[in-house]
PDB file of C-alpha atoms in Angstrom:
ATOM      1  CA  UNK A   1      93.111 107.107 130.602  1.00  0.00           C
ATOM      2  CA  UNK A   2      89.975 106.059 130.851  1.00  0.00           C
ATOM      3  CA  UNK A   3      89.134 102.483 130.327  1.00  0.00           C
ATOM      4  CA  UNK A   4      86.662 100.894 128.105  1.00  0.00           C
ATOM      5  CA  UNK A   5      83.545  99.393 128.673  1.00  0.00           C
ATOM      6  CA  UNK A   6      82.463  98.565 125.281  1.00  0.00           C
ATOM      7  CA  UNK A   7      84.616  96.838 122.010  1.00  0.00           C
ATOM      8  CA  UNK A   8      86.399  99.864 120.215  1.00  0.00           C
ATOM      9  CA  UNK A   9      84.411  98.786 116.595  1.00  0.00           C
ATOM     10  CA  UNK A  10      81.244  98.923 118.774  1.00  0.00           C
ATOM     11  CA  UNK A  11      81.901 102.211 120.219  1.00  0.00           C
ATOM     12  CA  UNK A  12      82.725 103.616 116.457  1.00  0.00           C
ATOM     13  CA  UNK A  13      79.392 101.686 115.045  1.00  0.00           C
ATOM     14  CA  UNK A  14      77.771 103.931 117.645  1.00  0.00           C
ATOM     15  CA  UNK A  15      79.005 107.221 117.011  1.00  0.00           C
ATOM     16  CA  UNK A  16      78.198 106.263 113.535  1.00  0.00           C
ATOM     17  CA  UNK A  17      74.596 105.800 114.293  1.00  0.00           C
ATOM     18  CA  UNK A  18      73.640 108.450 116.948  1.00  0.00           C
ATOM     19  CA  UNK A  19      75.137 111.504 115.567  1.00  0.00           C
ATOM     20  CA  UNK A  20      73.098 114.630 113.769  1.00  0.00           C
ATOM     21  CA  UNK A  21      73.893 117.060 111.609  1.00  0.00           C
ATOM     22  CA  UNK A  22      75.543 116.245 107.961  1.00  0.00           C
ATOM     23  CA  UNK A  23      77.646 113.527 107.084  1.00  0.00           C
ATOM     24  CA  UNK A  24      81.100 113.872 107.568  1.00  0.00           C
ATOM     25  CA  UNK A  25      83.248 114.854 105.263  1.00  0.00           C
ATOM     26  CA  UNK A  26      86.233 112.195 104.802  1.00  0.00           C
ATOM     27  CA  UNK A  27      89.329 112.987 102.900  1.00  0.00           C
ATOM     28  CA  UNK A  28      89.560 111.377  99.226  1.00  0.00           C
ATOM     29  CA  UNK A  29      90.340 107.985  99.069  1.00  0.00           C
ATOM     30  CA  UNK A  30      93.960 107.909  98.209  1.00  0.00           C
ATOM     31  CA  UNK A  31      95.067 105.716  95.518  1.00  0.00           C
ATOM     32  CA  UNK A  32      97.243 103.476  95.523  1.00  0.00           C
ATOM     33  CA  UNK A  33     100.948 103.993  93.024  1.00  0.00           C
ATOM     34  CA  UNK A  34     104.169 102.484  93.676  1.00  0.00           C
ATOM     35  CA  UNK A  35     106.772 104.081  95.689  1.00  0.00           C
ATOM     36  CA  UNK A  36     109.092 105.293  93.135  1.00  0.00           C
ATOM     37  CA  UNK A  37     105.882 107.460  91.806  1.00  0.00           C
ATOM     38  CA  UNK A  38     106.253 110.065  94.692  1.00  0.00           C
ATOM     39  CA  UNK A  39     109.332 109.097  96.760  1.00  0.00           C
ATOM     40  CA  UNK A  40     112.683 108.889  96.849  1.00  0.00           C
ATOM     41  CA  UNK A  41     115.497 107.337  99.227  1.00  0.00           C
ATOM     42  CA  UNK A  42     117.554 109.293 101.572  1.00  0.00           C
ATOM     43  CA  UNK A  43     119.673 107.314 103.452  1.00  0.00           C
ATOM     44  CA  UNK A  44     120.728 104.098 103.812  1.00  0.00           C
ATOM     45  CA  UNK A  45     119.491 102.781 100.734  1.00  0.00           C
ATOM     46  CA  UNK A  46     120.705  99.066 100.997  1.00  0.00           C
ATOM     47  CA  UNK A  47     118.617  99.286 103.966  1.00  0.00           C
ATOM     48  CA  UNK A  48     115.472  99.803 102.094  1.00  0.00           C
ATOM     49  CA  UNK A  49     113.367  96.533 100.340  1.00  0.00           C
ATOM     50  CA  UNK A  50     111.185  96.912  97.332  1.00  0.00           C
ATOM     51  CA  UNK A  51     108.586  94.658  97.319  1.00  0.00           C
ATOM     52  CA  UNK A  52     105.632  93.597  94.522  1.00  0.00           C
ATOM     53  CA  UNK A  53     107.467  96.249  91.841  1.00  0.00           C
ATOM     54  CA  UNK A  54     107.801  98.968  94.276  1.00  0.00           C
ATOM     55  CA  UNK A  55     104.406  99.064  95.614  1.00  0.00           C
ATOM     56  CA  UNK A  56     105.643  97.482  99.082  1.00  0.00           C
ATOM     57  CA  UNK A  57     108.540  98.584 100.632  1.00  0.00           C
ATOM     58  CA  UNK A  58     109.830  97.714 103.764  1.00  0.00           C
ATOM     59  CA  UNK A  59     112.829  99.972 106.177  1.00  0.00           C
ATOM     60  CA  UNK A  60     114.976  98.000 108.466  1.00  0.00           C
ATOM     61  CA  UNK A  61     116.728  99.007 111.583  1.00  0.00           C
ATOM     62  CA  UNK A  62     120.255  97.323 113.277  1.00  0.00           C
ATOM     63  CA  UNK A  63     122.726  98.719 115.095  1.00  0.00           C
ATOM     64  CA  UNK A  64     123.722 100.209 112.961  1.00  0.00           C
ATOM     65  CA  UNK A  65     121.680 102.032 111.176  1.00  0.00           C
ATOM     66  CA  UNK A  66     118.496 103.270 110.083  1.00  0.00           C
ATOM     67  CA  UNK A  67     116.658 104.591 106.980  1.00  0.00           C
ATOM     68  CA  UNK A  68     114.031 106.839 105.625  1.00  0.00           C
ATOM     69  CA  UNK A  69     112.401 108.416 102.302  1.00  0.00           C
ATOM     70  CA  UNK A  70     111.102 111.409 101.058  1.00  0.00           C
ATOM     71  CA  UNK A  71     109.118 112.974  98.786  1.00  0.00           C
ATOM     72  CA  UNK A  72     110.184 114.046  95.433  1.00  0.00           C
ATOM     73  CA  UNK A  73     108.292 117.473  95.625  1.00  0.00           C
ATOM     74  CA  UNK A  74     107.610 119.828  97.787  1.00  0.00           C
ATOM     75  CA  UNK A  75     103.691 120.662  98.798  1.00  0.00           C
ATOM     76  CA  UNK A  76     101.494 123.686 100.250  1.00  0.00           C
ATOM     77  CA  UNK A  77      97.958 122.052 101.722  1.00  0.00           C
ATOM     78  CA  UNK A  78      96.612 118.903 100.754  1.00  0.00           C
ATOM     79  CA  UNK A  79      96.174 115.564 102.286  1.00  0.00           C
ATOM     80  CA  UNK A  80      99.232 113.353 102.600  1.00  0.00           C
ATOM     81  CA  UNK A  81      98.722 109.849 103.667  1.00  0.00           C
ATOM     82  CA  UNK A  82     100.089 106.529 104.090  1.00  0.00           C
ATOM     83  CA  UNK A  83      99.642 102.859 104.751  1.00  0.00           C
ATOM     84  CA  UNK A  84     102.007 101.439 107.432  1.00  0.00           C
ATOM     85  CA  UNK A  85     102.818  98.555 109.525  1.00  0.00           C
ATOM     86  CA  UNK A  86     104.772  99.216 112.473  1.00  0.00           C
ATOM     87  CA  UNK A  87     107.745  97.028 114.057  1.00  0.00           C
ATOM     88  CA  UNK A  88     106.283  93.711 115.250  1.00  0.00           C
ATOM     89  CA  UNK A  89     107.412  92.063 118.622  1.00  0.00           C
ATOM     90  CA  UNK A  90     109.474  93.894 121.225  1.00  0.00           C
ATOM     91  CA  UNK A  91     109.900  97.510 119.323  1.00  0.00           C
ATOM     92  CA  UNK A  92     111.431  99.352 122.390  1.00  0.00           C
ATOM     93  CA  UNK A  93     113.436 102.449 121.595  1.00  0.00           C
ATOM     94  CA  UNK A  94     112.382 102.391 118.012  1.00  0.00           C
ATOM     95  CA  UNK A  95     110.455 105.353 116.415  1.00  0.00           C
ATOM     96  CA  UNK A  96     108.565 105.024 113.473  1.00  0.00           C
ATOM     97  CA  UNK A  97     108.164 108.754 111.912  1.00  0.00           C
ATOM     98  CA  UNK A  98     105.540 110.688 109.482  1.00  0.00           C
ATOM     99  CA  UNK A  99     105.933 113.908 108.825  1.00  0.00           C
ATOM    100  CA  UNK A 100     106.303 116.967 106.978  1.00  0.00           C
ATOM    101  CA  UNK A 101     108.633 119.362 107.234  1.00  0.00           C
ATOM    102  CA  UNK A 102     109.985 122.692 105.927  1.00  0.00           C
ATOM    103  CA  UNK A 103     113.120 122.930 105.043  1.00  0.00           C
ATOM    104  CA  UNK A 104     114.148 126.707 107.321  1.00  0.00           C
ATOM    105  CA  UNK A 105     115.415 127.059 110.570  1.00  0.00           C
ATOM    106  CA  UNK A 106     111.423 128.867 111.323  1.00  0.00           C
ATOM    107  CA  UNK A 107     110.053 125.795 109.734  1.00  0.00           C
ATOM    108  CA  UNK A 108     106.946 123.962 110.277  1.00  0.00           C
ATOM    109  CA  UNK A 109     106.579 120.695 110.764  1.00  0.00           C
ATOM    110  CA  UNK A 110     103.390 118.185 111.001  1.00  0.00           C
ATOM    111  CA  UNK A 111     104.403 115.009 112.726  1.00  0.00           C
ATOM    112  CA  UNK A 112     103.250 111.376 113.366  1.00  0.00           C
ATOM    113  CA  UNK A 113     105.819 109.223 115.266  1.00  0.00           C
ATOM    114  CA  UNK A 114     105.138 105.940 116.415  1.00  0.00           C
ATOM    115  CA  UNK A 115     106.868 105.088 119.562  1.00  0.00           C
ATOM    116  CA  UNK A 116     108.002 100.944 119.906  1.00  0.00           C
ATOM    117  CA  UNK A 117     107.279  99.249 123.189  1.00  0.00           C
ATOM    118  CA  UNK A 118     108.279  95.946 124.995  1.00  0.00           C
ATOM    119  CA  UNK A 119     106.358  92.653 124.087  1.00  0.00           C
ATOM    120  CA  UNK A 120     102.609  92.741 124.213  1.00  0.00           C
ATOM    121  CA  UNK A 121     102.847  96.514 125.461  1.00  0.00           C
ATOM    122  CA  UNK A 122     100.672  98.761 123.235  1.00  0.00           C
ATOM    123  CA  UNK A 123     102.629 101.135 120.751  1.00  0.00           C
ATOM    124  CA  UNK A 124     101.969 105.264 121.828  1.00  0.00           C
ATOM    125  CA  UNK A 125     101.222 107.369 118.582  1.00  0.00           C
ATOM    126  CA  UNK A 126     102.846 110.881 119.024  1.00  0.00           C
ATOM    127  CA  UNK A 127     101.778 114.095 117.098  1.00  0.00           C
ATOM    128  CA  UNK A 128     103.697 117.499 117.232  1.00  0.00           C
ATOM    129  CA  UNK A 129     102.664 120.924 115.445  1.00  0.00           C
ATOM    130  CA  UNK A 130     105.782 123.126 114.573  1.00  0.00           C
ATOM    131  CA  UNK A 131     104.704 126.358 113.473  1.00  0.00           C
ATOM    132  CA  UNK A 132     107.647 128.999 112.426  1.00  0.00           C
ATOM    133  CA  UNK A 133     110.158 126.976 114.365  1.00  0.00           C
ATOM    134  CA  UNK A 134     108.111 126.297 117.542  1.00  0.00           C
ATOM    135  CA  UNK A 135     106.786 123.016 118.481  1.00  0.00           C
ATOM    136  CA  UNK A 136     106.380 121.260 122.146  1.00  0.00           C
ATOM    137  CA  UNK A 137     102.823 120.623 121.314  1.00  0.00           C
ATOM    138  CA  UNK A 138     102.629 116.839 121.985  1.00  0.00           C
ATOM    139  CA  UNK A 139      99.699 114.448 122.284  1.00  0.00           C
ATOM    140  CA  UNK A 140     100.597 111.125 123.002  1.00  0.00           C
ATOM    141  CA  UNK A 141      97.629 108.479 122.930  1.00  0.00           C
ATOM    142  CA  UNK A 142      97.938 104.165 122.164  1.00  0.00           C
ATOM    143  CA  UNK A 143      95.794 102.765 119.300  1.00  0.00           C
ATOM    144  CA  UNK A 144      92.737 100.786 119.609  1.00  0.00           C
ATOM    145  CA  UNK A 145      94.104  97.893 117.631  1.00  0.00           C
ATOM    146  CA  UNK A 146      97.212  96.398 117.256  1.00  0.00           C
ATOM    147  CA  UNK A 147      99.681  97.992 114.512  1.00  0.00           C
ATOM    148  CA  UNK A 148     101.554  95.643 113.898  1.00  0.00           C
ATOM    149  CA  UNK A 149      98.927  93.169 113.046  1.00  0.00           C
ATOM    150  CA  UNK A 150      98.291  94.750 109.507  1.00  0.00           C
ATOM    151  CA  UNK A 151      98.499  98.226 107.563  1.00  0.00           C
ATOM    152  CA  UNK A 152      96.234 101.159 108.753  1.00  0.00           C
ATOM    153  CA  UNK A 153      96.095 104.399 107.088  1.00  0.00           C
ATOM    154  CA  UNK A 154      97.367 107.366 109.096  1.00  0.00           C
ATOM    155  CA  UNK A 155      96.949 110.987 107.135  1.00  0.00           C
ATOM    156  CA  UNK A 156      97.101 114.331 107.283  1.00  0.00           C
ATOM    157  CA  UNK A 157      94.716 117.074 106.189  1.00  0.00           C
ATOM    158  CA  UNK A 158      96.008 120.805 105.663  1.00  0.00           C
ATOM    159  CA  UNK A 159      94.524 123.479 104.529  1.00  0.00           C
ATOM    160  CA  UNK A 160      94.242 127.484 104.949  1.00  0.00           C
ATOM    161  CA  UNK A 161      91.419 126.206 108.520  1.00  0.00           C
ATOM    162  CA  UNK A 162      92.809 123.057 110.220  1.00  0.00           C
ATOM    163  CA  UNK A 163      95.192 120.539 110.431  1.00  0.00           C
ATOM    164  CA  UNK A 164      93.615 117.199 111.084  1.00  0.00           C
ATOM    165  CA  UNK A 165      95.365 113.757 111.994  1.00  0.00           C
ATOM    166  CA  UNK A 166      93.416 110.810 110.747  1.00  0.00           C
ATOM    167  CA  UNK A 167      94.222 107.343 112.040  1.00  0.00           C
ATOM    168  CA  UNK A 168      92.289 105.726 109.309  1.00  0.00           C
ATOM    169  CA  UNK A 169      89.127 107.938 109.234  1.00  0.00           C
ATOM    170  CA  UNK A 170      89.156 108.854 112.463  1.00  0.00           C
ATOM    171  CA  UNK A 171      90.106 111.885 113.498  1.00  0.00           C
ATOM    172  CA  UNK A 172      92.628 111.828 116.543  1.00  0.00           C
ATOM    173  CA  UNK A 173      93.669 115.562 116.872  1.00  0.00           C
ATOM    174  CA  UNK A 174      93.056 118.950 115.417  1.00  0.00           C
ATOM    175  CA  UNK A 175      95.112 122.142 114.992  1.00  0.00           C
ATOM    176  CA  UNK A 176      93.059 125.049 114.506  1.00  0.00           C
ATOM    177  CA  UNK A 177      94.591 128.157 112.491  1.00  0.00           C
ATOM    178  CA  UNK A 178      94.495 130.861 115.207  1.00  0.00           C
ATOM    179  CA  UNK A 179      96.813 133.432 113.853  1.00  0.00           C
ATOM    180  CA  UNK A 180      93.794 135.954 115.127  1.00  0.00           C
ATOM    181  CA  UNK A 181      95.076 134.848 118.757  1.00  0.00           C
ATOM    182  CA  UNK A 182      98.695 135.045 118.177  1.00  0.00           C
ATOM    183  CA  UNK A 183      99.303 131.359 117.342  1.00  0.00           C
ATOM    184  CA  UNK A 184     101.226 131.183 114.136  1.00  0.00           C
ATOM    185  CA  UNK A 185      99.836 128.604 111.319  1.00  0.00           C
ATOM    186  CA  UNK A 186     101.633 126.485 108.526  1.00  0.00           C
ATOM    187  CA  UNK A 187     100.068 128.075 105.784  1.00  0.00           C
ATOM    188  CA  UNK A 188     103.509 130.066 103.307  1.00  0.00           C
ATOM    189  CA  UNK A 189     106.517 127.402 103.603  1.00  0.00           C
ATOM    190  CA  UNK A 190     105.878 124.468 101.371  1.00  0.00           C
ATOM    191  CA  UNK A 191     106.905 121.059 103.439  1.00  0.00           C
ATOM    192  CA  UNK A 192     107.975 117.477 101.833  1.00  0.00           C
ATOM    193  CA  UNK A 193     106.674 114.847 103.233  1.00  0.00           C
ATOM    194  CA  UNK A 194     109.542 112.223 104.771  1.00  0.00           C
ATOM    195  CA  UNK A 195     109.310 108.786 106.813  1.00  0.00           C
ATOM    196  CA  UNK A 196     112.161 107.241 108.638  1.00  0.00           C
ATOM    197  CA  UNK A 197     112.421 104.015 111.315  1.00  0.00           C
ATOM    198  CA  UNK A 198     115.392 105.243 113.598  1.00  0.00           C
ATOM    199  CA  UNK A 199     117.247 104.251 117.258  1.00  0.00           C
ATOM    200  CA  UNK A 200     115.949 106.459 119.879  1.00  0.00           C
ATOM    201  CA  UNK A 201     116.332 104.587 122.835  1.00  0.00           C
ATOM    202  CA  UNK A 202     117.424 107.546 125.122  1.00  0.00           C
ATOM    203  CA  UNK A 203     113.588 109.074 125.061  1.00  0.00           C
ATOM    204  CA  UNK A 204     111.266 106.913 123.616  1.00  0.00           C
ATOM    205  CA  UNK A 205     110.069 104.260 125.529  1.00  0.00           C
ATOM    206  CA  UNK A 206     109.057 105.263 129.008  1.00  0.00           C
ATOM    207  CA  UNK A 207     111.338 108.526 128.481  1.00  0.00           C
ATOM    208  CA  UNK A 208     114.060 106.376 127.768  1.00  0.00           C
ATOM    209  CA  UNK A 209     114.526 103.787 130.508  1.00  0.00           C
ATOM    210  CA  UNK A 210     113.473 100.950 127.982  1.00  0.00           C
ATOM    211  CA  UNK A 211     116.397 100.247 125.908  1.00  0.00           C
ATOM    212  CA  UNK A 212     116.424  98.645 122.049  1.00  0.00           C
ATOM    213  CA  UNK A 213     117.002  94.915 122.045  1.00  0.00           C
ATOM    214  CA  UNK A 214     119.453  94.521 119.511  1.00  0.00           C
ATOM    215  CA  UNK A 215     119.366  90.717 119.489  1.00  0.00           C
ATOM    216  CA  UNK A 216     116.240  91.343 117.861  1.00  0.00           C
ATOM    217  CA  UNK A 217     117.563  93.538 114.824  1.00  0.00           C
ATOM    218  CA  UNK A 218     116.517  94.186 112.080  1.00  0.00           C
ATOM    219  CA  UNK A 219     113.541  95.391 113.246  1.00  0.00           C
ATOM    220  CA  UNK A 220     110.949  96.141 109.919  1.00  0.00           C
ATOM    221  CA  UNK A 221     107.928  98.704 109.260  1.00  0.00           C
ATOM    222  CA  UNK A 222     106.344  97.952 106.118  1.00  0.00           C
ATOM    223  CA  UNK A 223     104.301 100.899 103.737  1.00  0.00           C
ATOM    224  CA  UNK A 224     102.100 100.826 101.047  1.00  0.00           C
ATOM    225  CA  UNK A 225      99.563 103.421  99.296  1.00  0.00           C
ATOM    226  CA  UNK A 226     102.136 105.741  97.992  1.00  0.00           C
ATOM    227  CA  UNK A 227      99.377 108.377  96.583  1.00  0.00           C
ATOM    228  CA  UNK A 228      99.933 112.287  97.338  1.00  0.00           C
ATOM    229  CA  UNK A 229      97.179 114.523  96.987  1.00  0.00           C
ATOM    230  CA  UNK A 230      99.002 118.011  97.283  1.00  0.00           C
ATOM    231  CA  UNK A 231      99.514 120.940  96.068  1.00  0.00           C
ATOM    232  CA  UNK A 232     103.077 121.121  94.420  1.00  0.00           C
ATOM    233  CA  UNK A 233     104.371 124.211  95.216  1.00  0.00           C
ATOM    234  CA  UNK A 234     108.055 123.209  94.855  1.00  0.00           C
ATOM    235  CA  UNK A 235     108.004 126.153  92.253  1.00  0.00           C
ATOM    236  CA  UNK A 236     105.261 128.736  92.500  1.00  0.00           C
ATOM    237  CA  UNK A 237     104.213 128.800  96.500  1.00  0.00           C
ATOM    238  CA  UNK A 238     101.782 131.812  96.068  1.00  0.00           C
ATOM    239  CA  UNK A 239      99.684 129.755  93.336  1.00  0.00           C
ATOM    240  CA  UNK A 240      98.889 126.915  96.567  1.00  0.00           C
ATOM    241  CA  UNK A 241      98.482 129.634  99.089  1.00  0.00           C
ATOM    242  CA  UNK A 242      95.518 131.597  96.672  1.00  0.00           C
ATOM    243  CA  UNK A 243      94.204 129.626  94.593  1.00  0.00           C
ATOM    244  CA  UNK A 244      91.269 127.852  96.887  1.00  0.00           C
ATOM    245  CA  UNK A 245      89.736 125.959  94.569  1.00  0.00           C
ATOM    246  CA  UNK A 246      91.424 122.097  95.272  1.00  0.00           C
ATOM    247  CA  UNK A 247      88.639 119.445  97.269  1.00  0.00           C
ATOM    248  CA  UNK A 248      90.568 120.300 100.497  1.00  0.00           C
ATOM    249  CA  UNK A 249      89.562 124.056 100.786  1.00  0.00           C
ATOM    250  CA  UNK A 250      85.395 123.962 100.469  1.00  0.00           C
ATOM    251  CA  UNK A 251      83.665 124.240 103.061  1.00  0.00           C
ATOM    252  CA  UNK A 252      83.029 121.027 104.440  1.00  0.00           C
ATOM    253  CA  UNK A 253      86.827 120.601 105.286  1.00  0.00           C
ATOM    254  CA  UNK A 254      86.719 123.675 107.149  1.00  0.00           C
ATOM    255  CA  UNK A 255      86.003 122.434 110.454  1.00  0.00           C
ATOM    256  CA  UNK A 256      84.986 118.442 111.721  1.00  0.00           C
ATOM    257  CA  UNK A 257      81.433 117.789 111.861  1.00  0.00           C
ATOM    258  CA  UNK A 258      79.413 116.246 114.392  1.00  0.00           C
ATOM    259  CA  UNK A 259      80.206 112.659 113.924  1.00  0.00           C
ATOM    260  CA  UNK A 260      83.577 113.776 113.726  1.00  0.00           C
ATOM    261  CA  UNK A 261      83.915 115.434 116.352  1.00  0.00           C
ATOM    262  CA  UNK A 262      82.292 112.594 118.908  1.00  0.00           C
ATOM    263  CA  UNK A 263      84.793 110.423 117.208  1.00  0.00           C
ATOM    264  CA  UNK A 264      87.456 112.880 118.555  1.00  0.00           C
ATOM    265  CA  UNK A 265      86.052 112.983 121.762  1.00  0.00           C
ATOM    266  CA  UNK A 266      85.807 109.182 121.865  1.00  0.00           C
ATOM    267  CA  UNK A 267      89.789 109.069 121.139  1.00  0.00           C
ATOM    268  CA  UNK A 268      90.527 111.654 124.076  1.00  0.00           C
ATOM    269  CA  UNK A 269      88.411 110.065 126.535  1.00  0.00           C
ATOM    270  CA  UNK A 270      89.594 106.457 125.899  1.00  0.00           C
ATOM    271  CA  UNK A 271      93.278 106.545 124.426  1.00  0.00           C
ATOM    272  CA  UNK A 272      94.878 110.224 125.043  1.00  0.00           C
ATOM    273  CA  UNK A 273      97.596 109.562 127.816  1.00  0.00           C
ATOM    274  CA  UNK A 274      99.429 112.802 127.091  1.00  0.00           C
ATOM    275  CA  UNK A 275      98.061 116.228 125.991  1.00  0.00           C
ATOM    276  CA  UNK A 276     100.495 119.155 126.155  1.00  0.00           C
ATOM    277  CA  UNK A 277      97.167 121.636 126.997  1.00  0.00           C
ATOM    278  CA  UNK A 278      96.508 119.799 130.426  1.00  0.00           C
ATOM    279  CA  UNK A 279     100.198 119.826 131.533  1.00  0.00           C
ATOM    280  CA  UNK A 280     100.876 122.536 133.803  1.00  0.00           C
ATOM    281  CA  UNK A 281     103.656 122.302 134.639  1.00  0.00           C
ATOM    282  CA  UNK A 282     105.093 123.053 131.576  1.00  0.00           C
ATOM    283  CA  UNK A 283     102.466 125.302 130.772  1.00  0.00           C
ATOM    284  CA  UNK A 284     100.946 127.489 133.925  1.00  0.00           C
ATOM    285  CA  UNK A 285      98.743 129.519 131.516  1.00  0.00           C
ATOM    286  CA  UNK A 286      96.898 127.384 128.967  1.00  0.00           C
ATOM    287  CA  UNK A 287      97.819 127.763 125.189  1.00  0.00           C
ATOM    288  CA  UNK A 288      95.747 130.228 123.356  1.00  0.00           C
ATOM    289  CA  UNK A 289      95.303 127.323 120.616  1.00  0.00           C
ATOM    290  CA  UNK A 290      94.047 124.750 122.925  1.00  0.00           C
ATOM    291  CA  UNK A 291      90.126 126.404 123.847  1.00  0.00           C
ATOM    292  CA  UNK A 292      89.452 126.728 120.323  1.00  0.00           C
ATOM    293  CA  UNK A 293      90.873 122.961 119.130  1.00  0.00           C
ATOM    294  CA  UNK A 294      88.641 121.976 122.010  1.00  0.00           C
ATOM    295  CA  UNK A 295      91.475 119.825 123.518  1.00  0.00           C
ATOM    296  CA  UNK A 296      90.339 120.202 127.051  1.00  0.00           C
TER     297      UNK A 296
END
């Protein structure tokens, strides 16, 4: 990783100001509805807090147990987002997930997971790409401000093109559809969208050496912004998969654009400390996918 020079907000003010070409094109501002709008419990409810009629909530971890949520339908492209703040404090061995997910054994899967560190260590965001039951595509990279500090949005974009993370409206990774080179692409199983704070001190700090503090249970993520800005396709799949006409499929969400795209560069030059298309030893050959996300 290489270190920087100048104040993260600088940097983005900068890449703001010297880019060309058109404006990018951010995802709609999601709105903000309570919790029980889109989302339902799915374990360990008594482990769950409402907060402010619903439009807080906050999961808690002990010994032992965890909890999560999911969404009450099921969606085919769209952009999925949330408001979260992570586990303050000493959050090693705790994970902090995002995702969506299929519900086959080929499924697909779009993850965030937000791995807890030691005391004044800085939290490593995870991403994974499943795509018809194959995943081990991680990129690991910290944040540029402290997430524990206050909410920051982290979303998804998906349509027929690209899959785009967004750590608020910054792009931090891209997964190109490249079913013309072989790669399979999320684009006919529709996915809920779940979140979960879990135990998962055998990997997840420094592959598992760093073990969860228990004395320091119950450790709390808080979320807010409970808006979902999908297509349901919990009943008619093909109408998501044709249709084209939603925000998310014109043309200026079919690839990043300049300023975008230095933004992404920005984020794999300064923060990425793990990309699954550099590591050769678990991958001799580069993956087809890689060249055309411009990961390396």
């Amino acid at each position: 990783m290489v270190a920087c020079s100048v104040s993260p907000v600088l940097w983005l003010c900068l890449l703001g100001l010297v880019f060309d070409g058109a404006m990018a094109a951010a995802p709609r501002k999601p709105i903000d509805v309570p919790f029980q709008r889109n989302y339902v419990p799915t374990w360990a409810y008594d482990h769950i807090k409402y907060i402010n009629g619903g439009n807080e909530v906050q999961l808690s971890l002990d010994k032992y147990t965890g909890t999560g949520f999911q969404s009450k339908g099921s969606y085919l492209f769209g952009h999925f987002s949330m408001q979260i703040k992570l586990v303050p404090g000493d959050s090693a061995g705790t994970v902090t997930a995002f995702y969506l997910s299929s519900q086959n054994s080929e499924h697909d899967e779009i993850d965030f997971e937000f791995l807890g560190n030691r005391t004044n260590q800085p939290y490593i965001v995870q991403t994974n790409v499943f795509t018809g039951g194959k995943g081990d595509r991680e990129q690991r990279i910290y944040l540029w401000f402290d997430p524990t500090k206050d909410y920051h949005s982290y979303s998804v974009l998906w349509n027929m093109y690209q899959i785009v993370f967004f750590v608020d409206d910054v792009p931090i990774r891209v997964f190109k559809n490249c079913k013309d080179l072989g790669v399979r692409f999320p684009f006919d199983q529709p996915m809920k969208i779940y979140s979960s704070l879990w135990n998962a001190d055998d990997w997840a700090t420094r592959g598992g050496l760093e073990k969860t503090d228990w004395s320091k249970a119950p450790f709390i993520a808080s979320y807010r912004s409970f808006h979902v800005d999908g297509c349901e396709a919990s009943v008619e799949a093909k109408f998501c998969a044709t249709q084209g006409r939603r925000w998310w499929d014109q043309k200026e969400f079919q690839d990043l654009d300049s300023l975008q795209y230095r933004r992404l560069d920005w984020v794999r030059h300064q923060y990425t400390i793990y990309n699954y298309c550099t590591d050769r030893s678990r991958y001799p050959v580069m993956p087809p996918e890689c060249g055309r996300d411009r990961d390396v």
